[in-house]
PDB file of C-alpha atoms in Angstrom:
ATOM      1  CA  MET C   1       0.000   0.000   0.000  1.00 45.00           C
ATOM      2  CA  LYS C   2       1.363   3.425  -1.004  1.00 59.00           C
ATOM      3  CA  GLU C   3       2.337   5.625   1.935  1.00 70.00           C
ATOM      4  CA  ASN C   4       0.438   8.814   2.565  1.00 74.00           C
ATOM      5  CA  PHE C   5       2.274  11.984   3.636  1.00 90.00           C
ATOM      6  CA  ASN C   6      -0.650  14.338   3.172  1.00 95.00           C
ATOM      7  CA  SER C   7      -0.794  15.413   6.806  1.00 95.00           C
ATOM      8  CA  ILE C   8       2.901  16.423   6.767  1.00 96.00           C
ATOM      9  CA  ASP C   9       2.418  18.346   3.523  1.00 96.00           C
ATOM     10  CA  LEU C  10      -0.618  20.153   4.917  1.00 97.00           C
ATOM     11  CA  PHE C  11       1.174  21.130   8.113  1.00 97.00           C
ATOM     12  CA  LYS C  12       4.247  22.295   6.192  1.00 96.00           C
ATOM     13  CA  PHE C  13       1.968  24.794   4.473  1.00 97.00           C
ATOM     14  CA  LEU C  14       0.316  25.799   7.750  1.00 97.00           C
ATOM     15  CA  MET C  15       3.684  26.206   9.454  1.00 97.00           C
ATOM     16  CA  ALA C  16       4.898  28.374   6.564  1.00 97.00           C
ATOM     17  CA  ILE C  17       1.944  30.659   7.310  1.00 97.00           C
ATOM     18  CA  VAL C  18       2.955  30.643  10.990  1.00 96.00           C
ATOM     19  CA  VAL C  19       6.492  31.725  10.049  1.00 97.00           C
ATOM     20  CA  VAL C  20       5.127  34.568   7.929  1.00 97.00           C
ATOM     21  CA  ALA C  21       2.867  35.600  10.812  1.00 96.00           C
ATOM     22  CA  PHE C  22       5.747  35.493  13.288  1.00 95.00           C
ATOM     23  CA  HIS C  23       7.919  37.752  11.135  1.00 96.00           C
ATOM     24  CA  THR C  24       5.136  40.218  10.239  1.00 97.00           C
ATOM     25  CA  ASN C  25       3.218  40.003  13.554  1.00 94.00           C
ATOM     26  CA  PRO C  26      -0.464  40.558  12.714  1.00 95.00           C
ATOM     27  CA  PHE C  27      -1.015  40.758  16.495  1.00 92.00           C
ATOM     28  CA  ALA C  28       1.282  43.763  16.920  1.00 88.00           C
ATOM     29  CA  ASP C  29      -1.581  45.840  18.334  1.00 88.00           C
ATOM     30  CA  CYS C  30      -3.070  43.003  20.379  1.00 88.00           C
ATOM     31  CA  LYS C  31      -2.979  43.701  24.120  1.00 87.00           C
ATOM     32  CA  SER C  32      -3.879  40.167  25.182  1.00 89.00           C
ATOM     33  CA  VAL C  33      -0.962  38.469  26.910  1.00 89.00           C
ATOM     34  CA  LEU C  34      -2.570  35.058  26.312  1.00 89.00           C
ATOM     35  CA  VAL C  35      -2.936  35.565  22.546  1.00 88.00           C
ATOM     36  CA  ASN C  36       0.646  36.779  22.197  1.00 87.00           C
ATOM     37  CA  GLU C  37       1.968  33.880  24.290  1.00 90.00           C
ATOM     38  CA  ILE C  38       0.025  31.337  22.206  1.00 90.00           C
ATOM     39  CA  MET C  39       1.535  32.896  19.084  1.00 90.00           C
ATOM     40  CA  VAL C  40       5.043  32.561  20.534  1.00 91.00           C
ATOM     41  CA  VAL C  41       4.487  28.900  21.476  1.00 91.00           C
ATOM     42  CA  ILE C  42       3.195  28.022  18.001  1.00 93.00           C
ATOM     43  CA  ALA C  43       6.025  29.955  16.341  1.00 93.00           C
ATOM     44  CA  ASP C  44       8.582  28.095  18.479  1.00 94.00           C
ATOM     45  CA  LEU C  45       7.294  24.831  16.994  1.00 95.00           C
ATOM     46  CA  SER C  46       7.379  25.892  13.346  1.00 95.00           C
ATOM     47  CA  VAL C  47      11.096  25.647  12.501  1.00 95.00           C
ATOM     48  CA  PRO C  48      11.621  22.442  14.560  1.00 96.00           C
ATOM     49  CA  PHE C  49       8.720  20.959  12.598  1.00 97.00           C
ATOM     50  CA  PHE C  50      10.453  21.780   9.306  1.00 97.00           C
ATOM     51  CA  PHE C  51      13.690  20.195  10.551  1.00 97.00           C
ATOM     52  CA  ILE C  52      11.903  17.035  11.742  1.00 97.00           C
ATOM     53  CA  ALA C  53      10.028  16.748   8.434  1.00 97.00           C
ATOM     54  CA  SER C  54      13.325  17.168   6.537  1.00 97.00           C
ATOM     55  CA  GLY C  55      14.905  14.376   8.579  1.00 97.00           C
ATOM     56  CA  TYR C  56      11.864  12.181   8.034  1.00 96.00           C
ATOM     57  CA  PHE C  57      11.939  12.585   4.239  1.00 95.00           C
ATOM     58  CA  LEU C  58      15.724  12.174   4.212  1.00 96.00           C
ATOM     59  CA  ALA C  59      15.400   8.769   5.866  1.00 95.00           C
ATOM     60  CA  LEU C  60      12.490   7.918   3.565  1.00 93.00           C
ATOM     61  CA  CYS C  61      14.643   8.239   0.455  1.00 92.00           C
ATOM     62  CA  TRP C  62      18.229   7.509   1.503  1.00 94.00           C
ATOM     63  CA  GLY C  63      18.174   3.728   0.953  1.00 90.00           C
ATOM     64  CA  ASP C  64      19.379   0.798   3.052  1.00 89.00           C
ATOM     65  CA  THR C  65      23.149   0.615   2.584  1.00 92.00           C
ATOM     66  CA  SER C  66      25.813   3.029   3.807  1.00 92.00           C
ATOM     67  CA  GLN C  67      26.843   3.761   0.219  1.00 94.00           C
ATOM     68  CA  GLN C  68      23.283   4.657  -0.786  1.00 96.00           C
ATOM     69  CA  ARG C  69      22.829   6.846   2.270  1.00 96.00           C
ATOM     70  CA  GLU C  70      26.147   8.593   1.740  1.00 96.00           C
ATOM     71  CA  ARG C  71      25.262   9.406  -1.876  1.00 96.00           C
ATOM     72  CA  TYR C  72      21.774  10.638  -1.032  1.00 97.00           C
ATOM     73  CA  ILE C  73      22.961  12.815   1.870  1.00 97.00           C
ATOM     74  CA  TYR C  74      25.608  14.332  -0.403  1.00 97.00           C
ATOM     75  CA  LYS C  75      22.994  14.998  -3.096  1.00 97.00           C
ATOM     76  CA  THR C  76      20.677  16.645  -0.533  1.00 97.00           C
ATOM     77  CA  LEU C  77      23.576  18.663   0.872  1.00 97.00           C
ATOM     78  CA  ILE C  78      24.473  20.060  -2.551  1.00 97.00           C
ATOM     79  CA  SER C  79      20.808  20.898  -3.207  1.00 97.00           C
ATOM     80  CA  ALA C  80      20.490  22.708   0.144  1.00 97.00           C
ATOM     81  CA  PHE C  81      23.717  24.647  -0.451  1.00 97.00           C
ATOM     82  CA  ARG C  82      22.594  25.757  -3.912  1.00 97.00           C
ATOM     83  CA  LEU C  83      19.268  26.894  -2.471  1.00 97.00           C
ATOM     84  CA  TYR C  84      21.059  28.787   0.286  1.00 98.00           C
ATOM     85  CA  VAL C  85      23.401  30.538  -2.166  1.00 97.00           C
ATOM     86  CA  VAL C  86      20.589  31.468  -4.588  1.00 97.00           C
ATOM     87  CA  TRP C  87      18.284  32.951  -1.950  1.00 97.00           C
ATOM     88  CA  THR C  88      21.138  34.706  -0.168  1.00 97.00           C
ATOM     89  CA  LEU C  89      22.077  36.370  -3.461  1.00 96.00           C
ATOM     90  CA  LEU C  90      18.441  37.271  -4.157  1.00 96.00           C
ATOM     91  CA  SER C  91      18.417  38.976  -0.750  1.00 96.00           C
ATOM     92  CA  LEU C  92      21.712  40.788  -1.432  1.00 96.00           C
ATOM     93  CA  PRO C  93      20.081  44.210  -2.090  1.00 95.00           C
ATOM     94  CA  LEU C  94      18.505  44.023   1.380  1.00 95.00           C
ATOM     95  CA  THR C  95      21.833  43.016   2.901  1.00 95.00           C
ATOM     96  CA  ILE C  96      23.600  45.944   1.223  1.00 95.00           C
ATOM     97  CA  TYR C  97      20.884  48.298   2.469  1.00 95.00           C
ATOM     98  CA  GLY C  98      21.333  46.953   5.992  1.00 94.00           C
ATOM     99  CA  TYR C  99      25.080  47.570   5.867  1.00 95.00           C
ATOM    100  CA  VAL C 100      24.583  51.079   4.436  1.00 95.00           C
ATOM    101  CA  ILE C 101      22.288  52.154   7.268  1.00 93.00           C
ATOM    102  CA  SER C 102      24.641  50.550   9.804  1.00 92.00           C
ATOM    103  CA  GLY C 103      27.273  53.175   9.028  1.00 92.00           C
ATOM    104  CA  GLU C 104      30.105  50.635   9.277  1.00 93.00           C
ATOM    105  CA  SER C 105      33.209  50.684   7.062  1.00 95.00           C
ATOM    106  CA  ILE C 106      33.352  48.669   3.829  1.00 94.00           C
ATOM    107  CA  ALA C 107      36.013  46.352   5.292  1.00 96.00           C
ATOM    108  CA  HIS C 108      33.844  45.682   8.354  1.00 94.00           C
ATOM    109  CA  CYS C 109      30.784  44.978   6.177  1.00 95.00           C
ATOM    110  CA  VAL C 110      32.696  42.563   3.918  1.00 96.00           C
ATOM    111  CA  PHE C 111      34.082  40.697   6.922  1.00 95.00           C
ATOM    112  CA  SER C 112      30.628  40.641   8.530  1.00 95.00           C
ATOM    113  CA  TYR C 113      29.044  39.285   5.335  1.00 96.00           C
ATOM    114  CA  ILE C 114      31.552  36.427   5.128  1.00 96.00           C
ATOM    115  CA  LYS C 115      30.993  35.585   8.779  1.00 95.00           C
ATOM    116  CA  TYR C 116      27.199  35.640   8.568  1.00 95.00           C
ATOM    117  CA  PHE C 117      27.110  33.740   5.285  1.00 96.00           C
ATOM    118  CA  PHE C 118      29.229  30.826   6.519  1.00 96.00           C
ATOM    119  CA  PHE C 119      28.580  30.676  10.275  1.00 96.00           C
ATOM    120  CA  VAL C 120      25.296  32.398  11.174  1.00 95.00           C
ATOM    121  CA  GLY C 121      22.904  32.595   8.217  1.00 95.00           C
ATOM    122  CA  LYS C 122      21.120  35.715   9.460  1.00 94.00           C
ATOM    123  CA  LEU C 123      21.736  38.677   7.182  1.00 94.00           C
ATOM    124  CA  TYR C 124      19.561  41.789   7.069  1.00 95.00           C
ATOM    125  CA  ASN C 125      15.931  40.831   6.365  1.00 94.00           C
ATOM    126  CA  SER C 126      17.007  37.375   5.224  1.00 95.00           C
ATOM    127  CA  TYR C 127      17.540  35.989   8.711  1.00 94.00           C
ATOM    128  CA  HIS C 128      15.158  33.087   8.030  1.00 95.00           C
ATOM    129  CA  LEU C 129      17.829  31.521   5.794  1.00 96.00           C
ATOM    130  CA  TRP C 130      19.682  30.332   8.902  1.00 96.00           C
ATOM    131  CA  TYR C 131      17.396  27.306   8.584  1.00 96.00           C
ATOM    132  CA  LEU C 132      19.137  26.278   5.353  1.00 97.00           C
ATOM    133  CA  LEU C 133      22.584  26.874   6.837  1.00 97.00           C
ATOM    134  CA  ALA C 134      21.706  24.786   9.902  1.00 97.00           C
ATOM    135  CA  MET C 135      20.513  22.015   7.570  1.00 97.00           C
ATOM    136  CA  ILE C 136      23.784  22.234   5.645  1.00 98.00           C
ATOM    137  CA  TYR C 137      25.764  21.853   8.874  1.00 97.00           C
ATOM    138  CA  ALA C 138      23.598  18.878   9.904  1.00 97.00           C
ATOM    139  CA  LEU C 139      23.921  17.163   6.521  1.00 98.00           C
ATOM    140  CA  MET C 140      27.697  17.645   6.529  1.00 97.00           C
ATOM    141  CA  ALA C 141      27.953  16.000   9.954  1.00 97.00           C
ATOM    142  CA  MET C 142      25.665  13.139   8.878  1.00 97.00           C
ATOM    143  CA  TRP C 143      27.643  12.582   5.680  1.00 97.00           C
ATOM    144  CA  ILE C 144      30.915  12.342   7.642  1.00 97.00           C
ATOM    145  CA  LEU C 145      29.400   9.888  10.134  1.00 96.00           C
ATOM    146  CA  ILE C 146      27.891   7.656   7.430  1.00 96.00           C
ATOM    147  CA  HIS C 147      31.125   7.846   5.404  1.00 95.00           C
ATOM    148  CA  TYR C 148      33.032   6.413   8.377  1.00 94.00           C
ATOM    149  CA  GLY C 149      30.588   3.571   8.884  1.00 92.00           C
ATOM    150  CA  LYS C 150      28.373   5.015  11.611  1.00 93.00           C
ATOM    151  CA  ASN C 151      24.623   4.430  11.864  1.00 92.00           C
ATOM    152  CA  THR C 152      21.545   6.399  12.891  1.00 92.00           C
ATOM    153  CA  ARG C 153      22.271   5.827  16.586  1.00 91.00           C
ATOM    154  CA  HIS C 154      25.615   7.582  16.178  1.00 94.00           C
ATOM    155  CA  ILE C 155      23.884  10.402  14.283  1.00 96.00           C
ATOM    156  CA  LEU C 156      21.490  10.868  17.188  1.00 94.00           C
ATOM    157  CA  LEU C 157      24.321  10.836  19.740  1.00 95.00           C
ATOM    158  CA  ALA C 158      26.281  13.375  17.710  1.00 96.00           C
ATOM    159  CA  SER C 159      23.223  15.606  17.396  1.00 96.00           C
ATOM    160  CA  VAL C 160      22.664  15.491  21.168  1.00 95.00           C
ATOM    161  CA  PHE C 161      26.331  16.395  21.684  1.00 93.00           C
ATOM    162  CA  PHE C 162      26.072  19.414  19.363  1.00 92.00           C
ATOM    163  CA  TYR C 163      22.874  20.513  21.082  1.00 93.00           C
ATOM    164  CA  ILE C 164      24.515  20.256  24.503  1.00 92.00           C
ATOM    165  CA  VAL C 165      27.389  22.399  23.183  1.00 89.00           C
ATOM    166  CA  TYR C 166      24.825  24.925  21.967  1.00 89.00           C
ATOM    167  CA  LEU C 167      23.120  24.956  25.385  1.00 88.00           C
ATOM    168  CA  ALA C 168      26.464  25.193  27.204  1.00 87.00           C
ATOM    169  CA  PHE C 169      27.443  28.309  25.307  1.00 85.00           C
ATOM    170  CA  ALA C 170      23.968  29.754  25.873  1.00 82.00           C
ATOM    171  CA  TRP C 171      24.538  29.240  29.615  1.00 82.00           C
ATOM    172  CA  ILE C 172      27.967  30.881  29.436  1.00 81.00           C
ATOM    173  CA  ARG C 173      26.452  33.836  27.584  1.00 74.00           C
ATOM    174  CA  GLN C 174      23.711  34.323  30.181  1.00 73.00           C
ATOM    175  CA  SER C 175      25.821  33.686  33.271  1.00 70.00           C
ATOM    176  CA  ASP C 176      27.446  36.564  35.114  1.00 56.00           C
ATOM    177  CA  SER C 177      29.603  34.292  37.268  1.00 53.00           C
ATOM    178  CA  THR C 178      31.848  32.925  34.520  1.00 53.00           C
ATOM    179  CA  GLY C 179      35.252  34.389  33.863  1.00 63.00           C
ATOM    180  CA  GLY C 180      38.756  33.664  32.672  1.00 71.00           C
ATOM    181  CA  LEU C 181      39.267  31.008  30.002  1.00 76.00           C
ATOM    182  CA  LEU C 182      35.621  29.864  29.980  1.00 77.00           C
ATOM    183  CA  SER C 183      34.383  33.388  29.377  1.00 76.00           C
ATOM    184  CA  ALA C 184      36.962  33.889  26.628  1.00 80.00           C
ATOM    185  CA  ILE C 185      35.868  30.684  24.879  1.00 81.00           C
ATOM    186  CA  GLY C 186      32.223  31.761  25.140  1.00 80.00           C
ATOM    187  CA  SER C 187      33.042  35.172  23.668  1.00 82.00           C
ATOM    188  CA  ALA C 188      34.958  33.550  20.800  1.00 85.00           C
ATOM    189  CA  PHE C 189      32.019  31.224  20.085  1.00 87.00           C
ATOM    190  CA  ASP C 190      29.574  34.131  20.074  1.00 86.00           C
ATOM    191  CA  PHE C 191      31.876  36.147  17.824  1.00 88.00           C
ATOM    192  CA  VAL C 192      31.905  33.397  15.195  1.00 90.00           C
ATOM    193  CA  PHE C 193      28.471  31.781  15.527  1.00 91.00           C
ATOM    194  CA  ASN C 194      26.461  34.426  17.410  1.00 89.00           C
ATOM    195  CA  LYS C 195      23.987  32.345  19.437  1.00 84.00           C
ATOM    196  CA  GLY C 196      24.958  29.130  17.635  1.00 86.00           C
ATOM    197  CA  GLY C 197      21.593  28.435  16.032  1.00 88.00           C
ATOM    198  CA  VAL C 198      23.258  26.514  13.192  1.00 92.00           C
ATOM    199  CA  PHE C 199      23.915  23.648  15.632  1.00 92.00           C
ATOM    200  CA  VAL C 200      20.221  23.152  16.451  1.00 93.00           C
ATOM    201  CA  GLY C 201      18.997  21.585  13.215  1.00 94.00           C
ATOM    202  CA  MET C 202      20.792  18.248  13.506  1.00 96.00           C
ATOM    203  CA  LEU C 203      18.932  17.245  16.682  1.00 96.00           C
ATOM    204  CA  TYR C 204      15.515  17.767  15.119  1.00 97.00           C
ATOM    205  CA  MET C 205      16.538  16.138  11.837  1.00 97.00           C
ATOM    206  CA  SER C 206      17.776  13.112  13.822  1.00 96.00           C
ATOM    207  CA  ILE C 207      14.382  12.931  15.528  1.00 96.00           C
ATOM    208  CA  GLY C 208      12.756  12.915  12.080  1.00 96.00           C
ATOM    209  CA  ILE C 209      15.034  10.043  11.036  1.00 96.00           C
ATOM    210  CA  LEU C 210      14.047   8.095  14.155  1.00 94.00           C
ATOM    211  CA  PHE C 211      10.376   8.670  13.399  1.00 93.00           C
ATOM    212  CA  ARG C 212      10.911   7.217   9.937  1.00 92.00           C
ATOM    213  CA  GLU C 213      12.940   4.189  11.014  1.00 88.00           C
ATOM    214  CA  HIS C 214      11.047   3.205  14.169  1.00 82.00           C
ATOM    215  CA  ARG C 215       7.496   2.731  15.305  1.00 70.00           C
ATOM    216  CA  ARG C 216       5.180   5.700  15.606  1.00 74.00           C
ATOM    217  CA  ILE C 217       3.950   7.057  18.913  1.00 85.00           C
ATOM    218  CA  LYS C 218       0.303   6.195  19.551  1.00 87.00           C
ATOM    219  CA  PRO C 219      -2.208   9.048  19.114  1.00 87.00           C
ATOM    220  CA  LEU C 220      -3.328   9.261  22.762  1.00 90.00           C
ATOM    221  CA  VAL C 221       0.259   9.173  23.994  1.00 92.00           C
ATOM    222  CA  SER C 222       1.296  11.962  21.614  1.00 93.00           C
ATOM    223  CA  VAL C 223      -1.664  14.175  22.568  1.00 92.00           C
ATOM    224  CA  ALA C 224      -0.926  13.640  26.259  1.00 95.00           C
ATOM    225  CA  GLY C 225       2.727  14.368  25.502  1.00 94.00           C
ATOM    226  CA  ILE C 226       1.830  17.798  24.109  1.00 94.00           C
ATOM    227  CA  ALA C 227       0.025  18.638  27.353  1.00 94.00           C
ATOM    228  CA  VAL C 228       3.013  17.480  29.414  1.00 95.00           C
ATOM    229  CA  SER C 229       5.423  19.452  27.198  1.00 95.00           C
ATOM    230  CA  ILE C 230       3.477  22.668  27.819  1.00 93.00           C
ATOM    231  CA  LEU C 231       3.847  22.107  31.560  1.00 95.00           C
ATOM    232  CA  VAL C 232       7.562  21.406  31.104  1.00 95.00           C
ATOM    233  CA  ARG C 233       7.963  24.598  29.078  1.00 93.00           C
ATOM    234  CA  TYR C 234       6.479  26.842  31.768  1.00 92.00           C
ATOM    235  CA  GLN C 235       7.464  24.981  34.918  1.00 93.00           C
ATOM    236  CA  LEU C 236      10.867  23.450  34.171  1.00 91.00           C
ATOM    237  CA  SER C 237      12.662  24.403  30.953  1.00 91.00           C
ATOM    238  CA  GLN C 238      11.553  26.230  27.833  1.00 91.00           C
ATOM    239  CA  GLU C 239      14.189  24.436  25.726  1.00 90.00           C
ATOM    240  CA  LEU C 240      13.164  20.983  26.913  1.00 93.00           C
ATOM    241  CA  GLY C 241       9.490  21.864  26.569  1.00 95.00           C
ATOM    242  CA  ASN C 242       9.997  22.982  22.963  1.00 94.00           C
ATOM    243  CA  ILE C 243      11.828  19.771  22.052  1.00 95.00           C
ATOM    244  CA  LEU C 244       9.206  17.542  23.665  1.00 95.00           C
ATOM    245  CA  CYS C 245       6.302  19.498  22.181  1.00 95.00           C
ATOM    246  CA  SER C 246       7.862  19.444  18.688  1.00 96.00           C
ATOM    247  CA  VAL C 247       8.314  15.666  18.886  1.00 95.00           C
ATOM    248  CA  MET C 248       4.782  15.057  20.122  1.00 95.00           C
ATOM    249  CA  LEU C 249       3.243  17.428  17.586  1.00 95.00           C
ATOM    250  CA  PHE C 250       4.963  15.595  14.740  1.00 96.00           C
ATOM    251  CA  ALA C 251       3.732  12.298  16.210  1.00 94.00           C
ATOM    252  CA  VAL C 252       0.162  13.637  16.212  1.00 94.00           C
ATOM    253  CA  ILE C 253       0.533  14.791  12.591  1.00 95.00           C
ATOM    254  CA  LEU C 254       1.861  11.388  11.490  1.00 92.00           C
ATOM    255  CA  ASN C 255      -1.249   9.756  12.936  1.00 91.00           C
ATOM    256  CA  ILE C 256      -3.588  11.980  10.931  1.00 91.00           C
ATOM    257  CA  LYS C 257      -4.739  10.190   7.795  1.00 88.00           C
ATOM    258  CA  LEU C 258      -5.990  12.396   4.986  1.00 92.00           C
ATOM    259  CA  PRO C 259      -7.413  11.098   1.686  1.00 91.00           C
ATOM    260  CA  ASP C 260      -5.089  11.278  -1.303  1.00 90.00           C
ATOM    261  CA  HIS C 261      -5.317  14.417  -3.417  1.00 91.00           C
ATOM    262  CA  PRO C 262      -2.781  16.241  -5.633  1.00 90.00           C
ATOM    263  CA  CYS C 263      -3.337  19.439  -3.627  1.00 94.00           C
ATOM    264  CA  TYR C 264      -1.181  18.196  -0.745  1.00 94.00           C
ATOM    265  CA  PHE C 265       1.940  17.841  -2.862  1.00 91.00           C
ATOM    266  CA  THR C 266       1.242  21.319  -4.249  1.00 94.00           C
ATOM    267  CA  LEU C 267       0.948  22.656  -0.699  1.00 96.00           C
ATOM    268  CA  ARG C 268       4.353  21.123   0.113  1.00 94.00           C
ATOM    269  CA  ARG C 269       5.996  22.950  -2.775  1.00 95.00           C
ATOM    270  CA  LEU C 270       4.161  26.197  -2.015  1.00 97.00           C
ATOM    271  CA  SER C 271       5.323  26.072   1.611  1.00 97.00           C
ATOM    272  CA  LYS C 272       8.954  25.842   0.494  1.00 96.00           C
ATOM    273  CA  TYR C 273       8.897  28.985  -1.638  1.00 97.00           C
ATOM    274  CA  ILE C 274       6.609  30.928   0.682  1.00 98.00           C
ATOM    275  CA  TYR C 275       9.173  30.348   3.420  1.00 97.00           C
ATOM    276  CA  LEU C 276      12.095  31.342   1.193  1.00 97.00           C
ATOM    277  CA  SER C 277      10.533  34.463  -0.361  1.00 97.00           C
ATOM    278  CA  HIS C 278       8.387  35.954   2.398  1.00 98.00           C
ATOM    279  CA  LEU C 279      10.951  38.350   3.895  1.00 97.00           C
ATOM    280  CA  ILE C 280      11.761  39.742   0.453  1.00 97.00           C
ATOM    281  CA  CYS C 281       8.020  40.342  -0.045  1.00 98.00           C
ATOM    282  CA  PHE C 282       7.743  41.864   3.418  1.00 98.00           C
ATOM    283  CA  SER C 283      10.617  44.219   2.609  1.00 97.00           C
ATOM    284  CA  VAL C 284       9.151  45.229  -0.762  1.00 96.00           C
ATOM    285  CA  TYR C 285       5.813  46.037   0.862  1.00 97.00           C
ATOM    286  CA  THR C 286       7.149  47.946   3.862  1.00 97.00           C
ATOM    287  CA  PHE C 287      10.146  49.632   2.195  1.00 96.00           C
ATOM    288  CA  VAL C 288       8.755  50.426  -1.267  1.00 95.00           C
ATOM    289  CA  ILE C 289       4.968  50.294  -1.288  1.00 96.00           C
ATOM    290  CA  ILE C 290       4.095  51.969   2.033  1.00 97.00           C
ATOM    291  CA  ASP C 291       7.539  53.460   2.852  1.00 95.00           C
ATOM    292  CA  GLN C 292       7.438  52.258   6.472  1.00 96.00           C
ATOM    293  CA  PRO C 293      10.450  49.901   6.771  1.00 94.00           C
ATOM    294  CA  ASN C 294       9.706  46.687   8.652  1.00 96.00           C
ATOM    295  CA  LYS C 295       6.259  47.832   9.758  1.00 96.00           C
ATOM    296  CA  LEU C 296       4.425  45.046  11.606  1.00 96.00           C
ATOM    297  CA  GLY C 297       0.683  44.447  11.595  1.00 96.00           C
ATOM    298  CA  VAL C 298      -2.243  42.763   9.903  1.00 96.00           C
ATOM    299  CA  ASP C 299      -1.670  44.517   6.568  1.00 97.00           C
ATOM    300  CA  SER C 300       1.982  43.441   6.483  1.00 97.00           C
ATOM    301  CA  PHE C 301       0.992  39.836   7.180  1.00 97.00           C
ATOM    302  CA  LEU C 302      -1.762  39.705   4.539  1.00 98.00           C
ATOM    303  CA  VAL C 303       0.236  41.417   1.794  1.00 98.00           C
ATOM    304  CA  THR C 304       3.410  39.450   2.563  1.00 98.00           C
ATOM    305  CA  PHE C 305       1.581  36.139   2.501  1.00 98.00           C
ATOM    306  CA  PHE C 306      -0.270  37.017  -0.708  1.00 98.00           C
ATOM    307  CA  LEU C 307       2.874  38.159  -2.533  1.00 98.00           C
ATOM    308  CA  SER C 308       4.961  35.194  -1.365  1.00 98.00           C
ATOM    309  CA  ALA C 309       2.169  32.755  -2.335  1.00 98.00           C
ATOM    310  CA  VAL C 310       1.999  34.305  -5.822  1.00 98.00           C
ATOM    311  CA  ILE C 311       5.785  34.121  -6.203  1.00 97.00           C
ATOM    312  CA  ALA C 312       5.740  30.500  -5.002  1.00 97.00           C
ATOM    313  CA  ALA C 313       3.041  29.608  -7.541  1.00 97.00           C
ATOM    314  CA  VAL C 314       4.997  31.302 -10.352  1.00 97.00           C
ATOM    315  CA  ILE C 315       8.222  29.482  -9.425  1.00 96.00           C
ATOM    316  CA  ILE C 316       6.407  26.128  -9.356  1.00 96.00           C
ATOM    317  CA  TYR C 317       4.777  26.874 -12.734  1.00 95.00           C
ATOM    318  CA  VAL C 318       8.075  27.924 -14.350  1.00 95.00           C
ATOM    319  CA  ASN C 319       9.856  24.870 -12.936  1.00 92.00           C
ATOM    320  CA  GLY C 320       7.115  22.699 -14.435  1.00 90.00           C
ATOM    321  CA  LEU C 321       7.567  24.313 -17.857  1.00 91.00           C
ATOM    322  CA  LEU C 322      11.342  23.858 -17.677  1.00 88.00           C
ATOM    323  CA  LYS C 323      10.919  20.160 -16.932  1.00 86.00           C
ATOM    324  CA  ILE C 324       8.653  19.801 -19.974  1.00 87.00           C
ATOM    325  CA  VAL C 325      11.200  21.603 -22.159  1.00 87.00           C
ATOM    326  CA  ARG C 326      14.049  19.409 -20.890  1.00 83.00           C
ATOM    327  CA  LYS C 327      12.028  16.244 -21.600  1.00 79.00           C
ATOM    328  CA  GLY C 328      11.205  17.532 -25.075  1.00 72.00           C
ATOM    329  CA  ALA C 329      14.855  18.266 -25.738  1.00 64.00           C
TER     330      ALA C 329
END
């Protein structure tokens, strides 16, 4: 029986809308603490969801042998890097504008661009592209591990290690009691990687791989797990709560069975380009159309989503035509 990924495709589209909403904030004028907190919680789950889904589909297609997996990871890595380069270049006018208004010297801006391109992924009004850079880092680590004969258990262990490193440097950054060598190491890490977000993706991608290769969590358990994760978030640890909630949410989504329809695959492709293009659209609207740079609100959300959805549809249509031309040739 053919597998059905319709629920994942649907939620990828919904989460793309959440990302647009988070960056344009249609609730900017909302005074309700509860509404704003709900928005933050949902937004915190969006990027982890994309990482988990990427890991899930990676494990779906990477084959059974180490050689097959190594080749497929390499192929995915090259694809992600190309995507990152293309959309970083498309956002270059925004980056240049950001450096111009910063008032920094040309040498400083060039050095900053190199640093952010390779180690951070968050340039002016293209900060969402850190997701692609984090995926590139994760795929590189996975490729090395598979190349040297390691399995998915080693990938998970490595991802936990990188996440612990990320948390350790976050603790150093927030602690006032550290000093000496430890403080110097923390400062060096922050100088190169800022907050180190590029090390987060591998953990969630590893979770997606585990979902694909092992049994699913039962629906009632996953729903109960979401409730527990909310308690953990507010009573124990926000980080741990986010991880647990992301895992349980994906488990719930996997257990949703939707009837087959071509629209779901279309939604998957739309979500990809909506995510990639939305900050360019947001900038065009707020900088050019209304001349209120980075204005937040309902209008910014609606226009940004509409423009990015149109651009996504055009890209999909053009890609379809190119495929037809290549087949004809």
